[in-house]
């Protein structure tokens, strides 16, 4: 059984179930294009909680350096008001998919600001100016159903 916590956040039960049964896998580019038509770069699903933790470290880098405003990633604990979309609060997020091509820097994340037991899924939208984080699905369980998992 995989660890159920990444970055201090409990992974949603539907994701844990998919991971434990080895069913958390990419549904194909055509399916993702239907579900997220605005996301232009091919994605790879992050395969396990350890890799999710590793991939999610990039959010810390972007939130803590001069690129924070460009990538719209920050630490909610450092702000006077709660962070809302189009910003991603890196303290309340876990990356579950990253762009397949190195350097593209796009991702899908669990965003725990809405529901810690079934967080929404958000994606980085690099194709608007400025970059923003957009809702892919209001819950992870809804996202999993929409891609046929």
mmCIF file of N, CA and C in Angstrom:
data_model
loop_
_atom_site.group_PDB
_atom_site.id
_atom_site.type_symbol
_atom_site.label_atom_id
_atom_site.label_comp_id
_atom_site.label_asym_id
_atom_site.label_seq_id
_atom_site.Cartn_x
_atom_site.Cartn_y
_atom_site.Cartn_z
ATOM 1 N N UNK A 1 0.839 -1.182 0.000
ATOM 2 C CA UNK A 1 0.000 0.000 0.000
ATOM 3 C C UNK A 1 0.884 1.245 0.000
ATOM 4 N N UNK A 2 0.556 2.194 -0.860
ATOM 5 C CA UNK A 2 1.322 3.423 -0.989
ATOM 6 C C UNK A 2 1.041 4.346 0.197
ATOM 7 N N UNK A 3 1.984 5.248 0.480
ATOM 8 C CA UNK A 3 1.779 6.251 1.510
ATOM 9 C C UNK A 3 0.599 7.123 1.105
ATOM 10 N N UNK A 4 -0.227 7.490 2.074
ATOM 11 C CA UNK A 4 -1.410 8.272 1.749
ATOM 12 C C UNK A 4 -1.221 9.768 1.959
ATOM 13 N N UNK A 5 -0.009 10.183 2.329
ATOM 14 C CA UNK A 5 0.244 11.595 2.599
ATOM 15 C C UNK A 5 1.388 12.101 1.732
ATOM 16 N N UNK A 6 1.173 13.263 1.133
ATOM 17 C CA UNK A 6 2.201 13.937 0.342
ATOM 18 C C UNK A 6 2.229 15.395 0.791
ATOM 19 N N UNK A 7 3.393 15.869 1.197
ATOM 20 C CA UNK A 7 3.560 17.263 1.619
ATOM 21 C C UNK A 7 2.647 17.611 2.797
ATOM 22 N N UNK A 8 2.341 16.595 3.639
ATOM 23 C CA UNK A 8 1.466 16.817 4.772
ATOM 24 C C UNK A 8 -0.013 16.814 4.422
ATOM 25 N N UNK A 9 -0.349 16.545 3.170
ATOM 26 C CA UNK A 9 -1.737 16.523 2.715
ATOM 27 C C UNK A 9 -2.150 15.079 2.435
ATOM 28 N N UNK A 10 -3.309 14.693 2.914
ATOM 29 C CA UNK A 10 -3.804 13.331 2.724
ATOM 30 C C UNK A 10 -4.371 13.208 1.311
ATOM 31 N N UNK A 11 -3.841 12.259 0.557
ATOM 32 C CA UNK A 11 -4.346 12.040 -0.795
ATOM 33 C C UNK A 11 -5.789 11.560 -0.725
ATOM 34 N N UNK A 12 -6.638 12.002 -1.660
ATOM 35 C CA UNK A 12 -8.044 11.587 -1.612
ATOM 36 C C UNK A 12 -8.201 10.082 -1.761
ATOM 37 N N UNK A 13 -9.198 9.534 -1.080
ATOM 38 C CA UNK A 13 -9.442 8.085 -1.095
ATOM 39 C C UNK A 13 -9.577 7.528 -2.510
ATOM 40 N N UNK A 14 -10.269 8.218 -3.435
ATOM 41 C CA UNK A 14 -10.354 7.654 -4.787
ATOM 42 C C UNK A 14 -8.984 7.538 -5.467
ATOM 43 N N UNK A 15 -8.100 8.483 -5.220
ATOM 44 C CA UNK A 15 -6.751 8.398 -5.790
ATOM 45 C C UNK A 15 -5.980 7.262 -5.142
ATOM 46 N N UNK A 16 -6.095 7.122 -3.824
ATOM 47 C CA UNK A 16 -5.406 6.027 -3.135
ATOM 48 C C UNK A 16 -5.892 4.677 -3.651
ATOM 49 N N UNK A 17 -7.178 4.571 -3.893
ATOM 50 C CA UNK A 17 -7.727 3.326 -4.419
ATOM 51 C C UNK A 17 -7.150 3.012 -5.800
ATOM 52 N N UNK A 18 -7.075 4.033 -6.648
ATOM 53 C CA UNK A 18 -6.492 3.840 -7.981
ATOM 54 C C UNK A 18 -5.018 3.449 -7.874
ATOM 55 N N UNK A 19 -4.279 4.105 -6.997
ATOM 56 C CA UNK A 19 -2.863 3.788 -6.817
ATOM 57 C C UNK A 19 -2.679 2.365 -6.298
ATOM 58 N N UNK A 20 -3.454 1.998 -5.284
ATOM 59 C CA UNK A 20 -3.315 0.667 -4.682
ATOM 60 C C UNK A 20 -3.647 -0.447 -5.663
ATOM 61 N N UNK A 21 -4.569 -0.179 -6.582
ATOM 62 C CA UNK A 21 -4.963 -1.182 -7.571
ATOM 63 C C UNK A 21 -4.191 -1.028 -8.891
ATOM 64 N N UNK A 22 -3.193 -0.138 -8.874
ATOM 65 C CA UNK A 22 -2.356 0.146 -10.048
ATOM 66 C C UNK A 22 -3.194 0.565 -11.257
ATOM 67 N N UNK A 23 -4.236 1.359 -10.992
ATOM 68 C CA UNK A 23 -5.117 1.855 -12.045
ATOM 69 C C UNK A 23 -4.947 3.351 -12.303
ATOM 70 N N UNK A 24 -4.058 4.009 -11.537
ATOM 71 C CA UNK A 24 -3.790 5.432 -11.771
ATOM 72 C C UNK A 24 -2.815 5.514 -12.940
ATOM 73 N N UNK A 25 -3.376 5.636 -14.136
ATOM 74 C CA UNK A 25 -2.537 5.709 -15.331
ATOM 75 C C UNK A 25 -3.166 6.649 -16.341
ATOM 76 N N UNK A 26 -2.318 7.162 -17.183
ATOM 77 C CA UNK A 26 -2.711 8.115 -18.228
ATOM 78 C C UNK A 26 -3.787 7.492 -19.106
ATOM 79 N N UNK A 27 -4.909 8.201 -19.333
ATOM 80 C CA UNK A 27 -5.992 7.638 -20.132
ATOM 81 C C UNK A 27 -5.815 7.799 -21.641
ATOM 82 N N UNK A 28 -4.757 8.486 -22.053
ATOM 83 C CA UNK A 28 -4.525 8.749 -23.477
ATOM 84 C C UNK A 28 -4.700 10.229 -23.777
ATOM 85 N N UNK A 29 -3.907 10.702 -24.722
ATOM 86 C CA UNK A 29 -3.926 12.130 -25.058
ATOM 87 C C UNK A 29 -5.287 12.584 -25.577
ATOM 88 N N UNK A 30 -5.977 11.740 -26.338
ATOM 89 C CA UNK A 30 -7.277 12.129 -26.892
ATOM 90 C C UNK A 30 -8.302 12.347 -25.781
ATOM 91 N N UNK A 31 -8.299 11.486 -24.766
ATOM 92 C CA UNK A 31 -9.233 11.635 -23.643
ATOM 93 C C UNK A 31 -8.937 12.932 -22.892
ATOM 94 N N UNK A 32 -7.667 13.171 -22.599
ATOM 95 C CA UNK A 32 -7.319 14.403 -21.880
ATOM 96 C C UNK A 32 -7.661 15.637 -22.703
ATOM 97 N N UNK A 33 -7.491 15.580 -24.011
ATOM 98 C CA UNK A 33 -7.841 16.721 -24.866
ATOM 99 C C UNK A 33 -9.340 17.015 -24.803
ATOM 100 N N UNK A 34 -10.167 15.993 -24.628
ATOM 101 C CA UNK A 34 -11.613 16.206 -24.484
ATOM 102 C C UNK A 34 -11.947 16.821 -23.131
ATOM 103 N N UNK A 35 -11.272 16.357 -22.088
ATOM 104 C CA UNK A 35 -11.561 16.816 -20.732
ATOM 105 C C UNK A 35 -10.956 18.197 -20.466
ATOM 106 N N UNK A 36 -9.765 18.441 -21.010
ATOM 107 C CA UNK A 36 -9.060 19.714 -20.790
ATOM 108 C C UNK A 36 -8.665 20.294 -22.160
ATOM 109 N N UNK A 37 -9.610 20.776 -22.942
ATOM 110 C CA UNK A 37 -9.296 21.204 -24.306
ATOM 111 C C UNK A 37 -8.317 22.378 -24.377
ATOM 112 N N UNK A 38 -8.240 23.187 -23.348
ATOM 113 C CA UNK A 38 -7.343 24.339 -23.350
ATOM 114 C C UNK A 38 -5.906 23.971 -22.984
ATOM 115 N N UNK A 39 -5.675 22.767 -22.451
ATOM 116 C CA UNK A 39 -4.315 22.359 -22.066
ATOM 117 C C UNK A 39 -3.629 21.790 -23.303
ATOM 118 N N UNK A 40 -2.647 22.496 -23.826
ATOM 119 C CA UNK A 40 -2.082 22.171 -25.141
ATOM 120 C C UNK A 40 -0.933 21.159 -25.123
ATOM 121 N N UNK A 41 -0.163 21.088 -24.038
ATOM 122 C CA UNK A 41 1.017 20.214 -24.007
ATOM 123 C C UNK A 41 0.644 18.820 -23.497
ATOM 124 N N UNK A 42 1.299 17.768 -24.022
ATOM 125 C CA UNK A 42 1.011 16.416 -23.526
ATOM 126 C C UNK A 42 1.440 16.261 -22.063
ATOM 127 N N UNK A 43 0.643 15.512 -21.318
ATOM 128 C CA UNK A 43 0.872 15.296 -19.892
ATOM 129 C C UNK A 43 1.305 13.865 -19.605
ATOM 130 N N UNK A 44 1.998 13.700 -18.491
ATOM 131 C CA UNK A 44 2.295 12.392 -17.915
ATOM 132 C C UNK A 44 1.723 12.386 -16.507
ATOM 133 N N UNK A 45 1.027 11.319 -16.136
ATOM 134 C CA UNK A 45 0.528 11.202 -14.776
ATOM 135 C C UNK A 45 1.688 10.826 -13.862
ATOM 136 N N UNK A 46 1.738 11.435 -12.691
ATOM 137 C CA UNK A 46 2.770 11.124 -11.705
ATOM 138 C C UNK A 46 2.355 9.819 -11.037
ATOM 139 N N UNK A 47 3.263 8.843 -11.040
ATOM 140 C CA UNK A 47 2.894 7.445 -10.805
ATOM 141 C C UNK A 47 2.664 7.015 -9.361
ATOM 142 N N UNK A 48 3.212 7.720 -8.391
ATOM 143 C CA UNK A 48 3.042 7.281 -7.001
ATOM 144 C C UNK A 48 3.290 8.459 -6.063
ATOM 145 N N UNK A 49 2.907 8.311 -4.781
ATOM 146 C CA UNK A 49 3.053 9.425 -3.842
ATOM 147 C C UNK A 49 4.488 9.947 -3.714
ATOM 148 N N UNK A 50 5.470 9.074 -3.771
ATOM 149 C CA UNK A 50 6.861 9.532 -3.697
ATOM 150 C C UNK A 50 7.216 10.435 -4.862
ATOM 151 N N UNK A 51 6.779 10.061 -6.055
ATOM 152 C CA UNK A 51 7.034 10.894 -7.228
ATOM 153 C C UNK A 51 6.199 12.177 -7.189
ATOM 154 N N UNK A 52 5.007 12.116 -6.609
ATOM 155 C CA UNK A 52 4.189 13.324 -6.445
ATOM 156 C C UNK A 52 4.906 14.321 -5.535
ATOM 157 N N UNK A 53 5.496 13.811 -4.456
ATOM 158 C CA UNK A 53 6.246 14.681 -3.549
ATOM 159 C C UNK A 53 7.438 15.287 -4.269
ATOM 160 N N UNK A 54 8.143 14.472 -5.044
ATOM 161 C CA UNK A 54 9.306 14.960 -5.788
ATOM 162 C C UNK A 54 8.896 16.021 -6.812
ATOM 163 N N UNK A 55 7.869 15.728 -7.606
ATOM 164 C CA UNK A 55 7.417 16.680 -8.629
ATOM 165 C C UNK A 55 6.921 17.972 -7.991
ATOM 166 N N UNK A 56 6.264 17.855 -6.851
ATOM 167 C CA UNK A 56 5.676 19.021 -6.190
ATOM 168 C C UNK A 56 6.724 19.966 -5.614
ATOM 169 N N UNK A 57 7.946 19.502 -5.454
ATOM 170 C CA UNK A 57 9.009 20.389 -4.952
ATOM 171 C C UNK A 57 9.238 21.570 -5.886
ATOM 172 N N UNK A 58 8.929 21.403 -7.178
ATOM 173 C CA UNK A 58 9.108 22.516 -8.108
ATOM 174 C C UNK A 58 8.224 23.699 -7.716
ATOM 175 N N UNK A 59 7.070 23.418 -7.118
ATOM 176 C CA UNK A 59 6.187 24.511 -6.695
ATOM 177 C C UNK A 59 6.869 25.375 -5.641
ATOM 178 N N UNK A 60 7.622 24.746 -4.735
ATOM 179 C CA UNK A 60 8.334 25.498 -3.704
ATOM 180 C C UNK A 60 9.335 26.443 -4.343
ATOM 181 N N UNK A 61 10.052 25.936 -5.343
ATOM 182 C CA UNK A 61 11.044 26.757 -6.021
ATOM 183 C C UNK A 61 10.377 27.980 -6.650
ATOM 184 N N UNK A 62 9.271 27.760 -7.368
ATOM 185 C CA UNK A 62 8.612 28.874 -8.041
ATOM 186 C C UNK A 62 7.971 29.841 -7.050
ATOM 187 N N UNK A 63 7.459 29.337 -5.940
ATOM 188 C CA UNK A 63 6.817 30.203 -4.950
ATOM 189 C C UNK A 63 7.824 31.031 -4.171
ATOM 190 N N UNK A 64 9.056 30.537 -4.053
ATOM 191 C CA UNK A 64 10.045 31.187 -3.202
ATOM 192 C C UNK A 64 11.061 32.033 -3.951
ATOM 193 N N UNK A 65 10.929 32.154 -5.275
ATOM 194 C CA UNK A 65 11.907 32.980 -5.987
ATOM 195 C C UNK A 65 11.209 34.079 -6.772
ATOM 196 N N UNK A 66 11.955 34.756 -7.596
ATOM 197 C CA UNK A 66 11.430 35.897 -8.340
ATOM 198 C C UNK A 66 10.405 35.508 -9.400
ATOM 199 N N UNK A 67 10.194 34.211 -9.642
ATOM 200 C CA UNK A 67 9.248 33.759 -10.654
ATOM 201 C C UNK A 67 7.838 33.553 -10.101
ATOM 202 N N UNK A 68 7.631 33.825 -8.830
ATOM 203 C CA UNK A 68 6.338 33.585 -8.190
ATOM 204 C C UNK A 68 5.191 34.239 -8.954
ATOM 205 N N UNK A 69 5.338 35.492 -9.314
ATOM 206 C CA UNK A 69 4.258 36.206 -10.008
ATOM 207 C C UNK A 69 4.020 35.630 -11.400
ATOM 208 N N UNK A 70 5.085 35.250 -12.097
ATOM 209 C CA UNK A 70 4.919 34.685 -13.438
ATOM 210 C C UNK A 70 4.177 33.355 -13.380
ATOM 211 N N UNK A 71 4.575 32.470 -12.466
ATOM 212 C CA UNK A 71 3.965 31.147 -12.366
ATOM 213 C C UNK A 71 2.692 31.142 -11.526
ATOM 214 N N UNK A 72 2.363 32.281 -10.923
ATOM 215 C CA UNK A 72 1.180 32.424 -10.076
ATOM 216 C C UNK A 72 1.128 31.335 -9.011
ATOM 217 N N UNK A 73 2.262 31.169 -8.332
ATOM 218 C CA UNK A 73 2.372 30.223 -7.231
ATOM 219 C C UNK A 73 2.944 30.960 -6.030
ATOM 220 N N UNK A 74 2.308 30.797 -4.872
ATOM 221 C CA UNK A 74 2.762 31.466 -3.661
ATOM 222 C C UNK A 74 2.374 30.622 -2.455
ATOM 223 N N UNK A 75 2.864 31.050 -1.309
ATOM 224 C CA UNK A 75 2.535 30.381 -0.053
ATOM 225 C C UNK A 75 1.419 31.173 0.629
ATOM 226 N N UNK A 76 0.294 30.526 0.807
ATOM 227 C CA UNK A 76 -0.834 31.191 1.435
ATOM 228 C C UNK A 76 -0.540 31.686 2.833
ATOM 229 N N UNK A 77 0.328 30.999 3.551
ATOM 230 C CA UNK A 77 0.644 31.394 4.925
ATOM 231 C C UNK A 77 1.412 32.709 4.988
ATOM 232 N N UNK A 78 1.939 33.163 3.883
ATOM 233 C CA UNK A 78 2.715 34.405 3.867
ATOM 234 C C UNK A 78 1.890 35.616 3.436
ATOM 235 N N UNK A 79 0.654 35.394 3.043
ATOM 236 C CA UNK A 79 -0.167 36.502 2.569
ATOM 237 C C UNK A 79 -1.103 37.030 3.636
ATOM 238 N N UNK A 80 -1.551 38.256 3.436
ATOM 239 C CA UNK A 80 -2.504 38.869 4.358
ATOM 240 C C UNK A 80 -3.911 38.314 4.147
ATOM 241 N N UNK A 81 -4.216 37.918 2.913
ATOM 242 C CA UNK A 81 -5.529 37.369 2.584
ATOM 243 C C UNK A 81 -5.334 35.990 1.960
ATOM 244 N N UNK A 82 -6.354 35.140 2.028
ATOM 245 C CA UNK A 82 -6.228 33.813 1.402
ATOM 246 C C UNK A 82 -5.982 33.932 -0.103
ATOM 247 N N UNK A 83 -5.128 33.066 -0.609
ATOM 248 C CA UNK A 83 -4.890 33.015 -2.053
ATOM 249 C C UNK A 83 -6.075 32.352 -2.731
ATOM 250 N N UNK A 84 -6.480 32.888 -3.835
ATOM 251 C CA UNK A 84 -7.564 32.315 -4.632
ATOM 252 C C UNK A 84 -7.072 32.159 -6.055
ATOM 253 N N UNK A 85 -7.783 31.322 -6.839
ATOM 254 C CA UNK A 85 -7.468 31.231 -8.264
ATOM 255 C C UNK A 85 -7.575 32.629 -8.854
ATOM 256 N N UNK A 86 -6.709 32.986 -9.754
ATOM 257 C CA UNK A 86 -5.851 32.153 -10.589
ATOM 258 C C UNK A 86 -4.507 31.792 -9.963
ATOM 259 N N UNK A 87 -4.310 32.064 -8.670
ATOM 260 C CA UNK A 87 -3.078 31.705 -7.975
ATOM 261 C C UNK A 87 -3.209 30.313 -7.377
ATOM 262 N N UNK A 88 -2.081 29.607 -7.284
ATOM 263 C CA UNK A 88 -2.015 28.316 -6.620
ATOM 264 C C UNK A 88 -1.292 28.495 -5.293
ATOM 265 N N UNK A 89 -1.924 28.038 -4.213
ATOM 266 C CA UNK A 89 -1.285 28.035 -2.898
ATOM 267 C C UNK A 89 -0.491 26.737 -2.804
ATOM 268 N N UNK A 90 0.830 26.838 -2.903
ATOM 269 C CA UNK A 90 1.671 25.634 -2.951
ATOM 270 C C UNK A 90 1.631 24.842 -1.653
ATOM 271 N N UNK A 91 1.215 25.477 -0.574
ATOM 272 C CA UNK A 91 1.092 24.763 0.700
ATOM 273 C C UNK A 91 -0.173 23.905 0.749
ATOM 274 N N UNK A 92 -1.060 24.114 -0.208
ATOM 275 C CA UNK A 92 -2.323 23.386 -0.256
ATOM 276 C C UNK A 92 -2.487 22.651 -1.590
ATOM 277 N N UNK A 93 -1.364 22.208 -2.170
ATOM 278 C CA UNK A 93 -1.417 21.585 -3.499
ATOM 279 C C UNK A 93 -0.430 20.430 -3.614
ATOM 280 N N UNK A 94 -0.796 19.473 -4.463
ATOM 281 C CA UNK A 94 0.060 18.330 -4.808
ATOM 282 C C UNK A 94 -0.055 18.127 -6.310
ATOM 283 N N UNK A 95 1.088 18.027 -6.991
ATOM 284 C CA UNK A 95 1.061 17.786 -8.431
ATOM 285 C C UNK A 95 0.748 16.317 -8.708
ATOM 286 N N UNK A 96 -0.207 16.095 -9.623
ATOM 287 C CA UNK A 96 -0.588 14.728 -9.989
ATOM 288 C C UNK A 96 -0.283 14.415 -11.451
ATOM 289 N N UNK A 97 0.019 15.436 -12.242
ATOM 290 C CA UNK A 97 0.413 15.251 -13.637
ATOM 291 C C UNK A 97 1.318 16.404 -14.020
ATOM 292 N N UNK A 98 2.319 16.106 -14.847
ATOM 293 C CA UNK A 98 3.255 17.128 -15.309
ATOM 294 C C UNK A 98 3.402 16.999 -16.824
ATOM 295 N N UNK A 99 3.863 18.067 -17.444
ATOM 296 C CA UNK A 99 4.039 18.003 -18.884
ATOM 297 C C UNK A 99 5.097 16.975 -19.243
ATOM 298 N N UNK A 100 4.836 16.282 -20.321
ATOM 299 C CA UNK A 100 5.700 15.191 -20.771
ATOM 300 C C UNK A 100 7.052 15.699 -21.255
ATOM 301 N N UNK A 101 7.062 16.872 -21.873
ATOM 302 C CA UNK A 101 8.300 17.404 -22.446
ATOM 303 C C UNK A 101 9.006 18.294 -21.431
ATOM 304 N N UNK A 102 10.253 17.968 -21.084
ATOM 305 C CA UNK A 102 10.995 18.790 -20.126
ATOM 306 C C UNK A 102 11.031 20.250 -20.577
ATOM 307 N N UNK A 103 10.842 21.138 -19.603
ATOM 308 C CA UNK A 103 10.888 22.560 -19.893
ATOM 309 C C UNK A 103 9.536 23.180 -20.188
ATOM 310 N N UNK A 104 8.499 22.359 -20.420
ATOM 311 C CA UNK A 104 7.179 22.935 -20.690
ATOM 312 C C UNK A 104 6.537 23.489 -19.414
ATOM 313 N N UNK A 105 6.880 22.928 -18.267
ATOM 314 C CA UNK A 105 6.495 23.444 -16.944
ATOM 315 C C UNK A 105 5.010 23.440 -16.634
ATOM 316 N N UNK A 106 4.160 22.809 -17.406
ATOM 317 C CA UNK A 106 2.740 22.741 -17.098
ATOM 318 C C UNK A 106 2.449 21.608 -16.132
ATOM 319 N N UNK A 107 1.295 21.682 -15.471
ATOM 320 C CA UNK A 107 0.956 20.647 -14.491
ATOM 321 C C UNK A 107 -0.535 20.650 -14.177
ATOM 322 N N UNK A 108 -0.971 19.527 -13.624
ATOM 323 C CA UNK A 108 -2.267 19.418 -12.967
ATOM 324 C C UNK A 108 -1.980 19.191 -11.488
ATOM 325 N N UNK A 109 -2.785 19.821 -10.642
ATOM 326 C CA UNK A 109 -2.567 19.721 -9.202
ATOM 327 C C UNK A 109 -3.872 19.465 -8.472
ATOM 328 N N UNK A 110 -3.768 18.747 -7.361
ATOM 329 C CA UNK A 110 -4.861 18.693 -6.402
ATOM 330 C C UNK A 110 -4.809 20.005 -5.638
ATOM 331 N N UNK A 111 -5.924 20.698 -5.554
ATOM 332 C CA UNK A 111 -6.011 21.982 -4.851
ATOM 333 C C UNK A 111 -6.913 21.786 -3.644
ATOM 334 N N UNK A 112 -6.301 21.672 -2.474
ATOM 335 C CA UNK A 112 -6.998 21.327 -1.241
ATOM 336 C C UNK A 112 -7.765 22.500 -0.636
ATOM 337 N N UNK A 113 -7.735 23.660 -1.243
ATOM 338 C CA UNK A 113 -8.441 24.809 -0.672
ATOM 339 C C UNK A 113 -9.951 24.625 -0.694
ATOM 340 N N UNK A 114 -10.460 23.745 -1.530
ATOM 341 C CA UNK A 114 -11.910 23.579 -1.632
ATOM 342 C C UNK A 114 -12.438 22.470 -0.732
ATOM 343 N N UNK A 115 -11.746 21.330 -0.665
ATOM 344 C CA UNK A 115 -12.226 20.183 0.113
ATOM 345 C C UNK A 115 -11.041 19.257 0.377
ATOM 346 N N UNK A 116 -10.607 19.130 1.623
ATOM 347 C CA UNK A 116 -9.446 18.295 1.904
ATOM 348 C C UNK A 116 -9.659 16.807 1.630
ATOM 349 N N UNK A 117 -10.907 16.334 1.602
ATOM 350 C CA UNK A 117 -11.131 14.913 1.343
ATOM 351 C C UNK A 117 -11.330 14.601 -0.143
ATOM 352 N N UNK A 118 -11.737 15.590 -0.932
ATOM 353 C CA UNK A 118 -11.910 15.406 -2.378
ATOM 354 C C UNK A 118 -11.579 16.729 -3.073
ATOM 355 N N UNK A 119 -10.285 17.084 -3.093
ATOM 356 C CA UNK A 119 -9.875 18.392 -3.609
ATOM 357 C C UNK A 119 -10.178 18.554 -5.097
ATOM 358 N N UNK A 120 -10.310 19.822 -5.484
ATOM 359 C CA UNK A 120 -10.501 20.076 -6.909
ATOM 360 C C UNK A 120 -9.192 19.834 -7.645
ATOM 361 N N UNK A 121 -9.302 19.660 -8.957
ATOM 362 C CA UNK A 121 -8.132 19.513 -9.820
ATOM 363 C C UNK A 121 -8.016 20.798 -10.622
ATOM 364 N N UNK A 122 -6.818 21.390 -10.592
ATOM 365 C CA UNK A 122 -6.552 22.612 -11.342
ATOM 366 C C UNK A 122 -5.376 22.370 -12.286
ATOM 367 N N UNK A 123 -5.321 23.160 -13.325
ATOM 368 C CA UNK A 123 -4.238 23.055 -14.289
ATOM 369 C C UNK A 123 -3.635 24.404 -14.569
ATOM 370 N N UNK A 124 -2.343 24.409 -14.862
ATOM 371 C CA UNK A 124 -1.662 25.654 -15.218
ATOM 372 C C UNK A 124 -1.975 25.966 -16.674
ATOM 373 N N UNK A 125 -2.449 27.168 -16.914
ATOM 374 C CA UNK A 125 -2.805 27.608 -18.258
ATOM 375 C C UNK A 125 -1.734 28.590 -18.736
ATOM 376 N N UNK A 126 -0.775 28.049 -19.501
ATOM 377 C CA UNK A 126 0.317 28.862 -20.031
ATOM 378 C C UNK A 126 -0.078 29.567 -21.319
ATOM 379 N N UNK A 127 -1.264 29.308 -21.816
ATOM 380 C CA UNK A 127 -1.636 29.804 -23.138
ATOM 381 C C UNK A 127 -2.467 31.066 -23.054
ATOM 382 N N UNK A 128 -2.648 31.584 -21.842
ATOM 383 C CA UNK A 128 -3.262 32.894 -21.668
ATOM 384 C C UNK A 128 -2.185 33.831 -21.148
ATOM 385 N N UNK A 129 -2.458 35.096 -21.206
ATOM 386 C CA UNK A 129 -1.489 36.074 -20.722
ATOM 387 C C UNK A 129 -2.195 36.981 -19.729
ATOM 388 N N UNK A 130 -1.811 36.969 -18.482
ATOM 389 C CA UNK A 130 -0.728 36.193 -17.891
ATOM 390 C C UNK A 130 -1.173 34.760 -17.580
ATOM 391 N N UNK A 131 -0.177 33.942 -17.264
ATOM 392 C CA UNK A 131 -0.443 32.559 -16.869
ATOM 393 C C UNK A 131 -1.441 32.552 -15.719
ATOM 394 N N UNK A 132 -2.298 31.546 -15.690
ATOM 395 C CA UNK A 132 -3.211 31.393 -14.568
ATOM 396 C C UNK A 132 -3.474 29.920 -14.304
ATOM 397 N N UNK A 133 -3.988 29.634 -13.118
ATOM 398 C CA UNK A 133 -4.412 28.279 -12.745
ATOM 399 C C UNK A 133 -5.921 28.230 -12.909
ATOM 400 N N UNK A 134 -6.402 27.207 -13.611
ATOM 401 C CA UNK A 134 -7.810 27.063 -13.929
ATOM 402 C C UNK A 134 -8.355 25.757 -13.371
ATOM 403 N N UNK A 135 -9.648 25.741 -13.096
ATOM 404 C CA UNK A 135 -10.298 24.524 -12.617
ATOM 405 C C UNK A 135 -10.440 23.545 -13.777
ATOM 406 N N UNK A 136 -9.954 22.328 -13.565
ATOM 407 C CA UNK A 136 -10.128 21.225 -14.506
ATOM 408 C C UNK A 136 -11.383 20.443 -14.111
ATOM 409 N N UNK A 137 -11.541 20.190 -12.808
ATOM 410 C CA UNK A 137 -12.708 19.490 -12.273
ATOM 411 C C UNK A 137 -12.920 19.964 -10.837
ATOM 412 N N UNK A 138 -14.174 20.105 -10.411
ATOM 413 C CA UNK A 138 -14.425 20.588 -9.048
ATOM 414 C C UNK A 138 -13.995 19.622 -7.952
ATOM 415 N N UNK A 139 -13.813 18.328 -8.309
ATOM 416 C CA UNK A 139 -13.341 17.332 -7.343
ATOM 417 C C UNK A 139 -12.415 16.352 -8.061
ATOM 418 N N UNK A 140 -11.529 15.707 -7.279
ATOM 419 C CA UNK A 140 -10.694 14.674 -7.883
ATOM 420 C C UNK A 140 -11.553 13.514 -8.359
ATOM 421 N N UNK A 141 -12.544 13.113 -7.557
ATOM 422 C CA UNK A 141 -13.384 11.981 -7.971
ATOM 423 C C UNK A 141 -14.087 12.283 -9.280
ATOM 424 N N UNK A 142 -14.532 13.510 -9.500
ATOM 425 C CA UNK A 142 -15.143 13.892 -10.771
ATOM 426 C C UNK A 142 -14.144 13.855 -11.904
ATOM 427 N N UNK A 143 -12.908 14.283 -11.646
ATOM 428 C CA UNK A 143 -11.861 14.228 -12.657
ATOM 429 C C UNK A 143 -11.604 12.782 -13.054
ATOM 430 N N UNK A 144 -11.461 11.913 -12.058
ATOM 431 C CA UNK A 144 -11.185 10.494 -12.348
ATOM 432 C C UNK A 144 -12.293 9.895 -13.210
ATOM 433 N N UNK A 145 -13.532 10.192 -12.885
ATOM 434 C CA UNK A 145 -14.652 9.681 -13.706
ATOM 435 C C UNK A 145 -14.600 10.246 -15.123
ATOM 436 N N UNK A 146 -14.277 11.541 -15.246
ATOM 437 C CA UNK A 146 -14.286 12.180 -16.565
ATOM 438 C C UNK A 146 -13.229 11.618 -17.507
ATOM 439 N N UNK A 147 -12.143 11.065 -16.947
ATOM 440 C CA UNK A 147 -11.110 10.475 -17.799
ATOM 441 C C UNK A 147 -11.201 8.947 -17.839
ATOM 442 N N UNK A 148 -12.268 8.408 -17.268
ATOM 443 C CA UNK A 148 -12.523 6.967 -17.370
ATOM 444 C C UNK A 148 -11.725 6.090 -16.431
ATOM 445 N N UNK A 149 -11.324 6.627 -15.285
ATOM 446 C CA UNK A 149 -10.559 5.812 -14.317
ATOM 447 C C UNK A 149 -11.457 5.291 -13.213
#
